[in-house]
PDB file of C-alpha atoms in Angstrom:
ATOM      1  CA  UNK Y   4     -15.378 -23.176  27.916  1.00 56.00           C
ATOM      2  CA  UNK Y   5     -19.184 -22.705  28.242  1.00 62.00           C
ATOM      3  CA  UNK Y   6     -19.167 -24.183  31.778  1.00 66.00           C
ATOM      4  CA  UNK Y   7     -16.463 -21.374  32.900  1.00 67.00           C
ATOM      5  CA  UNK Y   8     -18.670 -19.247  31.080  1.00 68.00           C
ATOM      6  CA  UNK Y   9     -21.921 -20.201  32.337  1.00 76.00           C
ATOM      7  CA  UNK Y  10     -19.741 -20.229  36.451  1.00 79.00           C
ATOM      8  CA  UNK Y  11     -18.721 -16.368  35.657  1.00 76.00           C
ATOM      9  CA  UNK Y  12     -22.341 -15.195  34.770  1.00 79.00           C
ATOM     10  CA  UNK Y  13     -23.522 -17.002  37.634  1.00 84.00           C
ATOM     11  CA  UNK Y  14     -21.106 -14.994  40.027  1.00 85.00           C
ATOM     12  CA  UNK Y  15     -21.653 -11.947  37.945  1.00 84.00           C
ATOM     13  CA  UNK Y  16     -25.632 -12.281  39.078  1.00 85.00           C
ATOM     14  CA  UNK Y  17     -24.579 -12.664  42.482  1.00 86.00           C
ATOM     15  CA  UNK Y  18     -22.827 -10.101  42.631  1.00 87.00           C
ATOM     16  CA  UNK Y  19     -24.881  -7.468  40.461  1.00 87.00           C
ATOM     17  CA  UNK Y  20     -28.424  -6.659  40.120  1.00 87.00           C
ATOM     18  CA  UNK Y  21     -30.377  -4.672  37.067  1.00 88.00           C
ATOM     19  CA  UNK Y  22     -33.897  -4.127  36.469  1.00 89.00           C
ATOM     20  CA  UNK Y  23     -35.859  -7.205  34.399  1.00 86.00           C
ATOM     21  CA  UNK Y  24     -36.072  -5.090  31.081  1.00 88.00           C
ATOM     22  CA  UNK Y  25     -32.487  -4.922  30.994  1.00 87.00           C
ATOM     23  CA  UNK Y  26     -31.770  -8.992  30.603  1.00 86.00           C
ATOM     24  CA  UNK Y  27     -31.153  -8.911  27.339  1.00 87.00           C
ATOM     25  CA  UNK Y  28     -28.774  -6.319  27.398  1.00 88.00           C
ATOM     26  CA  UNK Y  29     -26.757  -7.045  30.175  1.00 87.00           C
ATOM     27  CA  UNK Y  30     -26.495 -10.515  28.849  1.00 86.00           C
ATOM     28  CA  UNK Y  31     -25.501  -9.624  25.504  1.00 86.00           C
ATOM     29  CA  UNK Y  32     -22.782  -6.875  26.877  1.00 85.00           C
ATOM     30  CA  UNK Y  33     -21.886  -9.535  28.966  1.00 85.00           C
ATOM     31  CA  UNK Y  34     -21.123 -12.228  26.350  1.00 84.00           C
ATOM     32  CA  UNK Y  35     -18.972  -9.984  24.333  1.00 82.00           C
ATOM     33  CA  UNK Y  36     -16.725  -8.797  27.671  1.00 82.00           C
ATOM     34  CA  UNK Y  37     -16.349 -12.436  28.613  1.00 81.00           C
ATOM     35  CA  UNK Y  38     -15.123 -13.437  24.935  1.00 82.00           C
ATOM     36  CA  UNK Y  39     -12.993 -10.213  24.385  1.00 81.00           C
ATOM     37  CA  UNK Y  40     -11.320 -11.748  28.064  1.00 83.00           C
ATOM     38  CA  UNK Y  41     -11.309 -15.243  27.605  1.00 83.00           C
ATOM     39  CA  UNK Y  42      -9.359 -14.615  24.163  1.00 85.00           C
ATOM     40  CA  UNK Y  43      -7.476 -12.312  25.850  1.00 86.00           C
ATOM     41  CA  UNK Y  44      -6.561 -15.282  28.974  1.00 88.00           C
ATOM     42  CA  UNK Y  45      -5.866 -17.768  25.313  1.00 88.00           C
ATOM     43  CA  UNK Y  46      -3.168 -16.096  24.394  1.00 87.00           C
ATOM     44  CA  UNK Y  47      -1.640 -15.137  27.101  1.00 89.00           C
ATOM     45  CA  UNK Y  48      -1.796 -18.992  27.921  1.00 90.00           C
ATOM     46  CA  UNK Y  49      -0.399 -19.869  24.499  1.00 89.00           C
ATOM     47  CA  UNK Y  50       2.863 -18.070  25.183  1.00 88.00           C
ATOM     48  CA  UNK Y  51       4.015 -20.288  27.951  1.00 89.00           C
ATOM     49  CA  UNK Y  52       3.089 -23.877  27.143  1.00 89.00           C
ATOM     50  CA  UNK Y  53       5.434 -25.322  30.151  1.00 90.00           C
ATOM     51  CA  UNK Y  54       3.419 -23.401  32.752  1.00 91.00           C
ATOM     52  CA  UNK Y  55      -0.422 -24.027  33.088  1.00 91.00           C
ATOM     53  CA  UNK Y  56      -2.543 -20.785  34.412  1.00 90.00           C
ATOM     54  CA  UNK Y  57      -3.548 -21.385  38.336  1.00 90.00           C
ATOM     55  CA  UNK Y  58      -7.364 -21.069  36.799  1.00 84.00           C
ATOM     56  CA  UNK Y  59      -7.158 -23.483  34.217  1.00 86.00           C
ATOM     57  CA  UNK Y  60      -7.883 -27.423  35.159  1.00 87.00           C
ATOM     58  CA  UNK Y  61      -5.313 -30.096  34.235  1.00 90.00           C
ATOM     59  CA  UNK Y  62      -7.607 -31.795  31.534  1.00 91.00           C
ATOM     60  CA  UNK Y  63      -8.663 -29.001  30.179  1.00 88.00           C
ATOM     61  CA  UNK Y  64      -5.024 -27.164  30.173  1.00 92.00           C
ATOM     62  CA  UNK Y  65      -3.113 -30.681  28.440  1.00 92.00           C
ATOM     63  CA  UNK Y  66      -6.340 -30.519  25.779  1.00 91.00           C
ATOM     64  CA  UNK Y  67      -5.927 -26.938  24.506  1.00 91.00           C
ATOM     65  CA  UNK Y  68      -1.963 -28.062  24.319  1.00 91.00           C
ATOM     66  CA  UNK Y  69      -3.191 -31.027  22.109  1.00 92.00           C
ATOM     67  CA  UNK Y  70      -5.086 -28.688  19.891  1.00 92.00           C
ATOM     68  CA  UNK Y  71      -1.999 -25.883  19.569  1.00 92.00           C
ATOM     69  CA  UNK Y  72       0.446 -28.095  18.977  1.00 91.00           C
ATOM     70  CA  UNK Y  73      -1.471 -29.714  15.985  1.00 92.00           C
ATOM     71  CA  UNK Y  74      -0.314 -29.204  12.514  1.00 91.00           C
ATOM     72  CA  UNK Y  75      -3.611 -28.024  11.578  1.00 91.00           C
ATOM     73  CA  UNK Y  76      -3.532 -25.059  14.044  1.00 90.00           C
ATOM     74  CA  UNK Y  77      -0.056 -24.484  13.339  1.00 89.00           C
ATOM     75  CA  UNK Y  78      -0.885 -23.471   9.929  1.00 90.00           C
ATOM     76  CA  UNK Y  79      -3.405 -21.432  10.223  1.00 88.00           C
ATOM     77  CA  UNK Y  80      -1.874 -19.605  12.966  1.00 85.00           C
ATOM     78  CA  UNK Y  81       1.176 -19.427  10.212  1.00 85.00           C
ATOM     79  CA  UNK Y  82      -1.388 -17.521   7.879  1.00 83.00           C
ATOM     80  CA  UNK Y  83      -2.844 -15.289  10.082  1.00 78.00           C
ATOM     81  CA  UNK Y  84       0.433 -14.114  10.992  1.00 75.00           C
ATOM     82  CA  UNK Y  85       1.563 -13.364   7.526  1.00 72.00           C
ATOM     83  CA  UNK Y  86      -1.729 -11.285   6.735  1.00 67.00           C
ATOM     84  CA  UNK Y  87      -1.090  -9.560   9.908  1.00 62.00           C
ATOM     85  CA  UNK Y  88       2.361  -8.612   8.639  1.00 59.00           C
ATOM     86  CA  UNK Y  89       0.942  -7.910   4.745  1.00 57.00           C
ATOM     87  CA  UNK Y  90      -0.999  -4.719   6.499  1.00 51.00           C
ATOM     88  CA  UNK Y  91       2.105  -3.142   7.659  1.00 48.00           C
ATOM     89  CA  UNK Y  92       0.873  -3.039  11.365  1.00 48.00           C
ATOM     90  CA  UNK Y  93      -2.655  -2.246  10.649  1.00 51.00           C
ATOM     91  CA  UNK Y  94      -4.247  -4.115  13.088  1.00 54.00           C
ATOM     92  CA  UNK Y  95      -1.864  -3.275  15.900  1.00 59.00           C
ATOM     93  CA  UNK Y  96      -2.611  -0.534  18.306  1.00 61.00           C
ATOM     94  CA  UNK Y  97      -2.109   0.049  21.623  1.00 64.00           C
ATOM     95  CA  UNK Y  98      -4.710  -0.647  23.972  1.00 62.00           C
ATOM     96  CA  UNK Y  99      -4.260  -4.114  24.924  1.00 60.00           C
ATOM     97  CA  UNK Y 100      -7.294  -6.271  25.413  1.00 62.00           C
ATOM     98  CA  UNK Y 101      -9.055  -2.950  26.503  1.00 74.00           C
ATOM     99  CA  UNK Y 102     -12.163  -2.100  23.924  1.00 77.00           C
ATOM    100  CA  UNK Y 103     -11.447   1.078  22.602  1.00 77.00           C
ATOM    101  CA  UNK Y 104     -14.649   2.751  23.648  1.00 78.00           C
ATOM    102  CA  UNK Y 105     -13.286   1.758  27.362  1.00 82.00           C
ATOM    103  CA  UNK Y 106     -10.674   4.299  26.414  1.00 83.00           C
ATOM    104  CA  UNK Y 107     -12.734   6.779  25.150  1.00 81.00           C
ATOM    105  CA  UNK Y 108     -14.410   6.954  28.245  1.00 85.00           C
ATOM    106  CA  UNK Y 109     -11.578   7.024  30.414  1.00 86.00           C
ATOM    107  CA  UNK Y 110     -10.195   9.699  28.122  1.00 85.00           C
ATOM    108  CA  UNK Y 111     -13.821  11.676  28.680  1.00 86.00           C
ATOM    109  CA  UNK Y 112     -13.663  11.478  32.687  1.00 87.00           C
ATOM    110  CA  UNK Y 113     -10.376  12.479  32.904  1.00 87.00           C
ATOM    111  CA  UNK Y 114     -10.775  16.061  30.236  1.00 84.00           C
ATOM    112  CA  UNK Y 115     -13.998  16.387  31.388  1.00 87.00           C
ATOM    113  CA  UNK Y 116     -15.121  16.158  27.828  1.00 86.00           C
ATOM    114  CA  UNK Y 117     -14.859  13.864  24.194  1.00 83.00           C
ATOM    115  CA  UNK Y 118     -11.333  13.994  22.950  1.00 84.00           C
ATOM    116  CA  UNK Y 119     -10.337  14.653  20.226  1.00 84.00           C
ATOM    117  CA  UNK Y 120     -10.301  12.298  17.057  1.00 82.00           C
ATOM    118  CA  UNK Y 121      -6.525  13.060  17.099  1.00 83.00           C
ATOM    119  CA  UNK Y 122      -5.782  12.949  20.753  1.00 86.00           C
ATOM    120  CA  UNK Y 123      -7.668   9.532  20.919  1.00 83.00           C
ATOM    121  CA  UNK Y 124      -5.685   8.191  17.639  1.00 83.00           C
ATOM    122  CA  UNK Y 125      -2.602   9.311  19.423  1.00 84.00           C
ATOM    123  CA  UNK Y 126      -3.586   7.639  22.324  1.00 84.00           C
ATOM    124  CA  UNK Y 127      -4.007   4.436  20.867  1.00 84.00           C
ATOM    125  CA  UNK Y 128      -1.744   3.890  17.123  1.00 82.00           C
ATOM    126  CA  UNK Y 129       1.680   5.769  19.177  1.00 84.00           C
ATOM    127  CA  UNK Y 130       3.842   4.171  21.788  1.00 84.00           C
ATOM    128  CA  UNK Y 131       4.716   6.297  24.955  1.00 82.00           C
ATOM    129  CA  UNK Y 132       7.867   7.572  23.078  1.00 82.00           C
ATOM    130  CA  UNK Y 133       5.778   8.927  20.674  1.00 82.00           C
ATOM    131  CA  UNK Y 134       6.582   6.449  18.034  1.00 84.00           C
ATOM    132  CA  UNK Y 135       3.798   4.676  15.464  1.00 82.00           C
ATOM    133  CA  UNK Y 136       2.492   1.240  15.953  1.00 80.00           C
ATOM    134  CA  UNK Y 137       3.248   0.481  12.029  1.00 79.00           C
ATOM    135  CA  UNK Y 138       3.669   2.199   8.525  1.00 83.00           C
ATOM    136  CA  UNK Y 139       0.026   2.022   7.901  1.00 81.00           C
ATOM    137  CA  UNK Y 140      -1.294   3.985  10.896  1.00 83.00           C
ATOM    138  CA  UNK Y 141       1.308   6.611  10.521  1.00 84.00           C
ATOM    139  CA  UNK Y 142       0.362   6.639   6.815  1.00 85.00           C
ATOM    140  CA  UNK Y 143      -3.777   7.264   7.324  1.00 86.00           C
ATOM    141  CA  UNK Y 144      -3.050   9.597   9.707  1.00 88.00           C
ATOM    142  CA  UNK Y 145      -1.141  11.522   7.230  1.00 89.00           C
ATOM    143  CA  UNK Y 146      -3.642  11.119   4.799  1.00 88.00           C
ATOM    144  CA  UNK Y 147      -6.090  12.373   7.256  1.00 87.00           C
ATOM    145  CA  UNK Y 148      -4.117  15.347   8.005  1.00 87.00           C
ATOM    146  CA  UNK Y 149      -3.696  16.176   4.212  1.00 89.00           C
ATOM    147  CA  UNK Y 150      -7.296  15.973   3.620  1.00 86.00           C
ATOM    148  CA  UNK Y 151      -7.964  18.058   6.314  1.00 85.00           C
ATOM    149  CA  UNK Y 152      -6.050  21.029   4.947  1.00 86.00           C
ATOM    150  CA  UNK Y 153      -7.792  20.363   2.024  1.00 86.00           C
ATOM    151  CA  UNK Y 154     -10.900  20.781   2.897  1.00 82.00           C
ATOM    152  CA  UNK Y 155     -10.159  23.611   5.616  1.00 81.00           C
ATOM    153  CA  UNK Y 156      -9.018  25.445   2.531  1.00 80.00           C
ATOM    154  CA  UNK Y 157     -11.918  25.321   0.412  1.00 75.00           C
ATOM    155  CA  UNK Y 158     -14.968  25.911   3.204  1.00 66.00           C
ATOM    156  CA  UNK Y 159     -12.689  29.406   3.764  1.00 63.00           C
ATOM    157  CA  UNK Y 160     -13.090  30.492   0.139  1.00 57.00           C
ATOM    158  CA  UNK Y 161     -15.315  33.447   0.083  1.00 53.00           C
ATOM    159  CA  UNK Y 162     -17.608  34.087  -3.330  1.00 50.00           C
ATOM    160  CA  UNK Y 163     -15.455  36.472  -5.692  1.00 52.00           C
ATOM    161  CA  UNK Y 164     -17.254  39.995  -5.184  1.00 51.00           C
ATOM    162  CA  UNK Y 165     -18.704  40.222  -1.904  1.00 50.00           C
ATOM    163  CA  UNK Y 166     -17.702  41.624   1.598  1.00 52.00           C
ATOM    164  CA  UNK Y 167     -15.487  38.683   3.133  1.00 50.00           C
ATOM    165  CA  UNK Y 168     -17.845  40.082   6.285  1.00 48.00           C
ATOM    166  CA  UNK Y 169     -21.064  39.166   4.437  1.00 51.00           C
ATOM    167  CA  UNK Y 170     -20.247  36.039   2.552  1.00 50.00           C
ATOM    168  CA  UNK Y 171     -20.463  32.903   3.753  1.00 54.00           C
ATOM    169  CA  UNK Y 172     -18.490  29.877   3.476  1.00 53.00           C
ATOM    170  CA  UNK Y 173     -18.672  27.974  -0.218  1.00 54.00           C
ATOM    171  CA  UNK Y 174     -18.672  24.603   1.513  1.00 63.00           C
ATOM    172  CA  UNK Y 175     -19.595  23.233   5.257  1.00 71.00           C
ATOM    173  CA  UNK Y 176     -16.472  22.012   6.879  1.00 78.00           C
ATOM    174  CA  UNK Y 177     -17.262  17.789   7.800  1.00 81.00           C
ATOM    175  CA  UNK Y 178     -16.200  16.350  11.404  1.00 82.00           C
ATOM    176  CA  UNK Y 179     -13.006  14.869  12.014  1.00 83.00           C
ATOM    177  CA  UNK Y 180     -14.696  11.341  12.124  1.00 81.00           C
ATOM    178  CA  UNK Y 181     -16.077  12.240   8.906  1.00 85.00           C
ATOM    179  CA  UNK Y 182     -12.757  13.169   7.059  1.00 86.00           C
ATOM    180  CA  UNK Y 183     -11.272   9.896   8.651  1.00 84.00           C
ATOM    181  CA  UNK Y 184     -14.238   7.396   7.013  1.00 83.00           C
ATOM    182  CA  UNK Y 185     -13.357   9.348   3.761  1.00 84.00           C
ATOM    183  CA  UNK Y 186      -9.663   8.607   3.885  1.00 83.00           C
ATOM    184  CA  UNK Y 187      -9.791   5.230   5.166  1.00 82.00           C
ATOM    185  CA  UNK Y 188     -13.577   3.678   3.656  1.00 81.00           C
ATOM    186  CA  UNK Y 189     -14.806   1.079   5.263  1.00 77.00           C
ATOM    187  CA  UNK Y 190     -14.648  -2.523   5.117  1.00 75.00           C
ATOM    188  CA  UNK Y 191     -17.146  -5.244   6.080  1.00 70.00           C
ATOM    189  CA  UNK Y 192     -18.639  -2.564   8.274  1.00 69.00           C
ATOM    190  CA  UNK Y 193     -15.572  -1.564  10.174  1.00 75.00           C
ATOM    191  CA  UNK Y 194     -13.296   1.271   9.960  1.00 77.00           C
ATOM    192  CA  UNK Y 195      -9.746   1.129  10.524  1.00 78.00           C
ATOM    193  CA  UNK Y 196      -8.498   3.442  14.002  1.00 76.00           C
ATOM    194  CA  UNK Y 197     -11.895   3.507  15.276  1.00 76.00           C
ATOM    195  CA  UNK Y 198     -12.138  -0.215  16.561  1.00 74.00           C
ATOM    196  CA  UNK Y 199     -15.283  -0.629  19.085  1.00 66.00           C
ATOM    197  CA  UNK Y 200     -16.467   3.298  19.221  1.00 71.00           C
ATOM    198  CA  UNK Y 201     -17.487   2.905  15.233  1.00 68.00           C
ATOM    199  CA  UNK Y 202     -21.251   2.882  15.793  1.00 66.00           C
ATOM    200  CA  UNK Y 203     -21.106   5.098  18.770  1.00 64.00           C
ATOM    201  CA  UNK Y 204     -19.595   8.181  16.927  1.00 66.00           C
ATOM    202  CA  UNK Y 205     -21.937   7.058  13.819  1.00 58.00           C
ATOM    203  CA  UNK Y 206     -20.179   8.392  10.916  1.00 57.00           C
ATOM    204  CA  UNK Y 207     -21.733   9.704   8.072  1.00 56.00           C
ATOM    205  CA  UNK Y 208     -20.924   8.385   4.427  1.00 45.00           C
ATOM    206  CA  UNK Y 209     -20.448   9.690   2.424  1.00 44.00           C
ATOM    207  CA  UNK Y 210     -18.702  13.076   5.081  1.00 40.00           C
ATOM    208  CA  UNK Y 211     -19.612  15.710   2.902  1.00 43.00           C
ATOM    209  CA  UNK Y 212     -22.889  17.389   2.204  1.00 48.00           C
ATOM    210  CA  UNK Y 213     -22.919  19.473  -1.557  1.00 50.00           C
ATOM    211  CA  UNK Y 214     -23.847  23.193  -1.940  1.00 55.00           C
ATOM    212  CA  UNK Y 215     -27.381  21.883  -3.256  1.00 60.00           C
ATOM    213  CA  UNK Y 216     -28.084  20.595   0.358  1.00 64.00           C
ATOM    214  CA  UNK Y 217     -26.618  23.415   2.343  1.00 67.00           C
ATOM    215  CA  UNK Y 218     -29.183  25.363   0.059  1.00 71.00           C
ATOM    216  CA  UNK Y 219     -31.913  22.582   0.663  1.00 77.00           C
ATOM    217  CA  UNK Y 220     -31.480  22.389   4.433  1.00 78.00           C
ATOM    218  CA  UNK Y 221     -31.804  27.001   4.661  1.00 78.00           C
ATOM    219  CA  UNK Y 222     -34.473  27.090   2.245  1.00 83.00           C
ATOM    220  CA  UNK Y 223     -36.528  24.891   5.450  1.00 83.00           C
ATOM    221  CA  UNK Y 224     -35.144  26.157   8.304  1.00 85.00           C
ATOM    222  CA  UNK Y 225     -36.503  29.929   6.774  1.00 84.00           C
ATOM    223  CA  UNK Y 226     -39.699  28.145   5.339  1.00 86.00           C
ATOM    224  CA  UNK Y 227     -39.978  26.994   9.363  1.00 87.00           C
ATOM    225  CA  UNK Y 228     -39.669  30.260  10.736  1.00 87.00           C
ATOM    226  CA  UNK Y 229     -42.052  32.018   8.315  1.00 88.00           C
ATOM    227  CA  UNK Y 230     -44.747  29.487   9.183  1.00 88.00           C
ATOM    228  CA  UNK Y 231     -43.774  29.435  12.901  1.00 89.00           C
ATOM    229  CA  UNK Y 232     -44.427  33.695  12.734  1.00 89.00           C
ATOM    230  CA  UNK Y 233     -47.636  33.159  10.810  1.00 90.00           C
ATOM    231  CA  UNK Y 234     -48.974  30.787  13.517  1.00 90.00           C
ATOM    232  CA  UNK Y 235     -47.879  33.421  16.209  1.00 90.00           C
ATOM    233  CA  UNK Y 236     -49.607  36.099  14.356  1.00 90.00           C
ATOM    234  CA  UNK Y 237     -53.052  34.106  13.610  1.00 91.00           C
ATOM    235  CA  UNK Y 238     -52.899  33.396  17.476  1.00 91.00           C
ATOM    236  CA  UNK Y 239     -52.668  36.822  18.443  1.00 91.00           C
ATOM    237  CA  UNK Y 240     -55.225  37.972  15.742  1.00 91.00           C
ATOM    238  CA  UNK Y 241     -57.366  35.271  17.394  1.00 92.00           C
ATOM    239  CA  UNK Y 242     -56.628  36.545  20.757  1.00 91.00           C
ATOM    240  CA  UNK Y 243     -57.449  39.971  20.078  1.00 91.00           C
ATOM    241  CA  UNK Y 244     -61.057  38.912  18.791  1.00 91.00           C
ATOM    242  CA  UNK Y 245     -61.903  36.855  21.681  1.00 92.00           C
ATOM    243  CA  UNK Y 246     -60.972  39.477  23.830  1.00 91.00           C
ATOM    244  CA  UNK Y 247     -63.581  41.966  21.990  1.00 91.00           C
ATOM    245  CA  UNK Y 248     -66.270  39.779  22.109  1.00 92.00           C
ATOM    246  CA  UNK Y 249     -65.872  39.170  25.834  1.00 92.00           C
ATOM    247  CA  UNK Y 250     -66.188  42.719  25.773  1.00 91.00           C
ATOM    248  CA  UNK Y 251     -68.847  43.051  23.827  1.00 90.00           C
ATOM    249  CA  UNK Y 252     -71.032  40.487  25.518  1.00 91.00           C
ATOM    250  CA  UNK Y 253     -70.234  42.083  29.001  1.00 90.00           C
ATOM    251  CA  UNK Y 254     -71.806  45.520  27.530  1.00 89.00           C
ATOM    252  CA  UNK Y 255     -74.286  43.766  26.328  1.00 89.00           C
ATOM    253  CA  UNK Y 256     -75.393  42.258  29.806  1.00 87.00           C
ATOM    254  CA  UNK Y 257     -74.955  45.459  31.243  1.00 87.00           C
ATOM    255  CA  UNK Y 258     -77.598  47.016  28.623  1.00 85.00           C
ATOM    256  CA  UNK Y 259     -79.791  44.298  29.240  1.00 85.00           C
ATOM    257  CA  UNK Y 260     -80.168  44.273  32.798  1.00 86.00           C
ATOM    258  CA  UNK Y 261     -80.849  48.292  32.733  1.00 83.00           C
ATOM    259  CA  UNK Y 262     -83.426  47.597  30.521  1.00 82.00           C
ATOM    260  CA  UNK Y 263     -85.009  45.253  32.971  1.00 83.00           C
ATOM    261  CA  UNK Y 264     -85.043  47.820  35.729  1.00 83.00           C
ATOM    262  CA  UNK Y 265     -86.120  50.690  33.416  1.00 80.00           C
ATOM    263  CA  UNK Y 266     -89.376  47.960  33.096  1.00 81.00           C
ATOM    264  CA  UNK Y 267     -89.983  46.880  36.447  1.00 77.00           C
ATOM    265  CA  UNK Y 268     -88.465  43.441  35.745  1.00 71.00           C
ATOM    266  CA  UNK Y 269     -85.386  43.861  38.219  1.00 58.00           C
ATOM    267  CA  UNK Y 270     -85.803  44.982  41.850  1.00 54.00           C
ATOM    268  CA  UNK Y 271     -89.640  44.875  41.901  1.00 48.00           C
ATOM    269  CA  UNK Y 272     -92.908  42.625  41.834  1.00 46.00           C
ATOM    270  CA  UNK Y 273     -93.843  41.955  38.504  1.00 46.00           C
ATOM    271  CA  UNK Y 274     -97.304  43.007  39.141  1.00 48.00           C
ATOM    272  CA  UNK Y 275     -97.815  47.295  40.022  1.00 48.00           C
ATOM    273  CA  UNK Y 276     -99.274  47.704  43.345  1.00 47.00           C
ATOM    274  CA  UNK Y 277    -102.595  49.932  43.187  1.00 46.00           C
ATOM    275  CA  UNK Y 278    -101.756  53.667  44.258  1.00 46.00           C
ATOM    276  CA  UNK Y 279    -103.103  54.394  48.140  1.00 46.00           C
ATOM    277  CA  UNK Y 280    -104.923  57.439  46.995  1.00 47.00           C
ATOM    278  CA  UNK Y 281    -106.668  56.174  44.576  1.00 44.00           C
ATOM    279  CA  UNK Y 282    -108.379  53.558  46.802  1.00 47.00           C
ATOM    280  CA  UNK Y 283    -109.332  56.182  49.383  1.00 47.00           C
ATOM    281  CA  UNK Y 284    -111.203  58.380  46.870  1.00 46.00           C
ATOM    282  CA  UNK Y 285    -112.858  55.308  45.950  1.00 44.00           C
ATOM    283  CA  UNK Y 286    -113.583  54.632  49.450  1.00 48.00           C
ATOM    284  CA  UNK Y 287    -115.048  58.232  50.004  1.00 46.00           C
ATOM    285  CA  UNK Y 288    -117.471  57.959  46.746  1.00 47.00           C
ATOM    286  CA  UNK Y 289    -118.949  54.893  48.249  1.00 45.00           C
ATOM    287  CA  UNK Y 290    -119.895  56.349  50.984  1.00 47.00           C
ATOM    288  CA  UNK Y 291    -121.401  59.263  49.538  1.00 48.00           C
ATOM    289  CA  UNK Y 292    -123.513  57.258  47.595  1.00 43.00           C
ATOM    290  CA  UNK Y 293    -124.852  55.141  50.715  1.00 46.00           C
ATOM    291  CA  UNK Y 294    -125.862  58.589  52.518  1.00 45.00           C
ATOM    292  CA  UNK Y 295    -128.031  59.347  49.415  1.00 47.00           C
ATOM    293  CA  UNK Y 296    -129.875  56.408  48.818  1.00 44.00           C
ATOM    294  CA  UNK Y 297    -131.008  56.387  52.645  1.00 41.00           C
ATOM    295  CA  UNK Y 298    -132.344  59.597  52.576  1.00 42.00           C
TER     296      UNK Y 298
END
């Protein structure tokens, strides 16, 4: 069985490619497809012991034969079938060898959106004629649906004296997932109806969250929003001051430099020129005093 194995994920490379960082995925995704199929090809094989499958070899074919026909599988195959039979159809559903998150998604493409917890239950614990799989998925499903009216009841009870307008629900109302885990539990990780899309709905456990909670979670989400409008508010203050000191400053350069001209500092030599007049007066005297000494 690991050589057939090891043949398909050599074809499947051939035939596929994925980016490096995604070996480890693909290989482990790929693994647990091959498995679900090859038990899948087992049993079908097991029902017809006169006729061997076309991709089966002859050794390998009159082995497996050898190991079903021993009284050692025959018994255990005896006491599987009576737990089987114990749960009242528990295990049965009807999807075939197809994982149920294949049929989620399938459901998905074809609405366009996630169905339903109830339309996907439907799809897969009721026959085509509308009929249940067994007692004990018609039975959890009732369960379910009691629980739900349960708890639909008491998240629309309004608090005695106010305005049905301005009062709020007592209780949140949990998801349909939610109310199923809490009507069915869990067991060794798995919960019953859900099969493979388990961990990708994630429900929570336990499905209900208590007033104290509800109360918790407001009192932060208004704590958040008070802070959040303080921050805008210290921003703006913040704003507003920058924006006066730019002003500020810019009259203050404007002051300055008109003090500079009023001085001579701006526009002009630093050092006065002498005034024309005054040098020909001094020019004049000189002259004067020339004519007099000569006489």
């Amino acid at each position: 069985m690991e050589l057939v194995a090891e043949l398909w994920q050599e074809n499947f490379k051939k035939r596929f490619t994925w980016p490096p960082t995604l070996n480890d995925m693909v290989r482990r995704n790929f693994e647990k497809r091959s498995a679900a199929k090859m038990s899948q090809l087992m049993q079908d094989a097991r029902k017809d012991l006169e006729n061997k499958p076309t991709w089966m070899g002859e050794r390998m074919w009159e082995q497996l034969k050898a190991i079903w026909n021993s009284s050692n599988f025959q018994k255990k195959s005896e006491i599987n079938k009576r737990n089987r039979n114990s749960m009242d159809g528990a295990s049965l559903h009807t999807g075939g060898s197809i994982p149920h998150r294949v049929l989620w998604k399938k459901m998905k493409e074809t609405k366009g959106e996630d169905p339903t917890f109830s339309d996907f239950y439907f799809r897969t614990h009721r026959t085509k004629d509308k009929n249940w799989v067994g007692i004990h998925a018609e039975s959890a499903y009732e369960k379910f649906e009691n629980k739900k009216i349960e708890l639909s009841s008491e998240a629309s009870t309004f608090v005695p004296g106010e305005d049905e307008a301005d009062s709020q629900p007592t209780k949140v109302m949990p998801s349909d997932i939610d109310i199923w885990v809490d009507v069915v539990g869990r067991k060794k990780g798995r919960i019953f109806g859900l099969g493979s899309i388990a961990k990708t709905l994630n429900p929570n456990q336990p499905s209900m969250r208590s007033d104290s909670e509800v109360d918790a979670l407001r009192s932060q989400v208004h704590a958040l929003n008070e802070s959040l409008q303080k921050q805008e508010q210290e921003k703006l203050l913040m704003k507003q001051q920058l924006q006066r000191q730019e002003k500020e400053m810019a009259e203050t350069n404007r002051n300055l430099t008109f003090l500079m001209q009023h001085l001579g500092f701006v526009g002009s030599s630093s050092r006065p020129s002498s005034s024309p007049q005054l040098n020909d007066e001094t020019d004049e005297d000189s002259e004067d005093v020339g004519s007099d000494h000569i006489e």
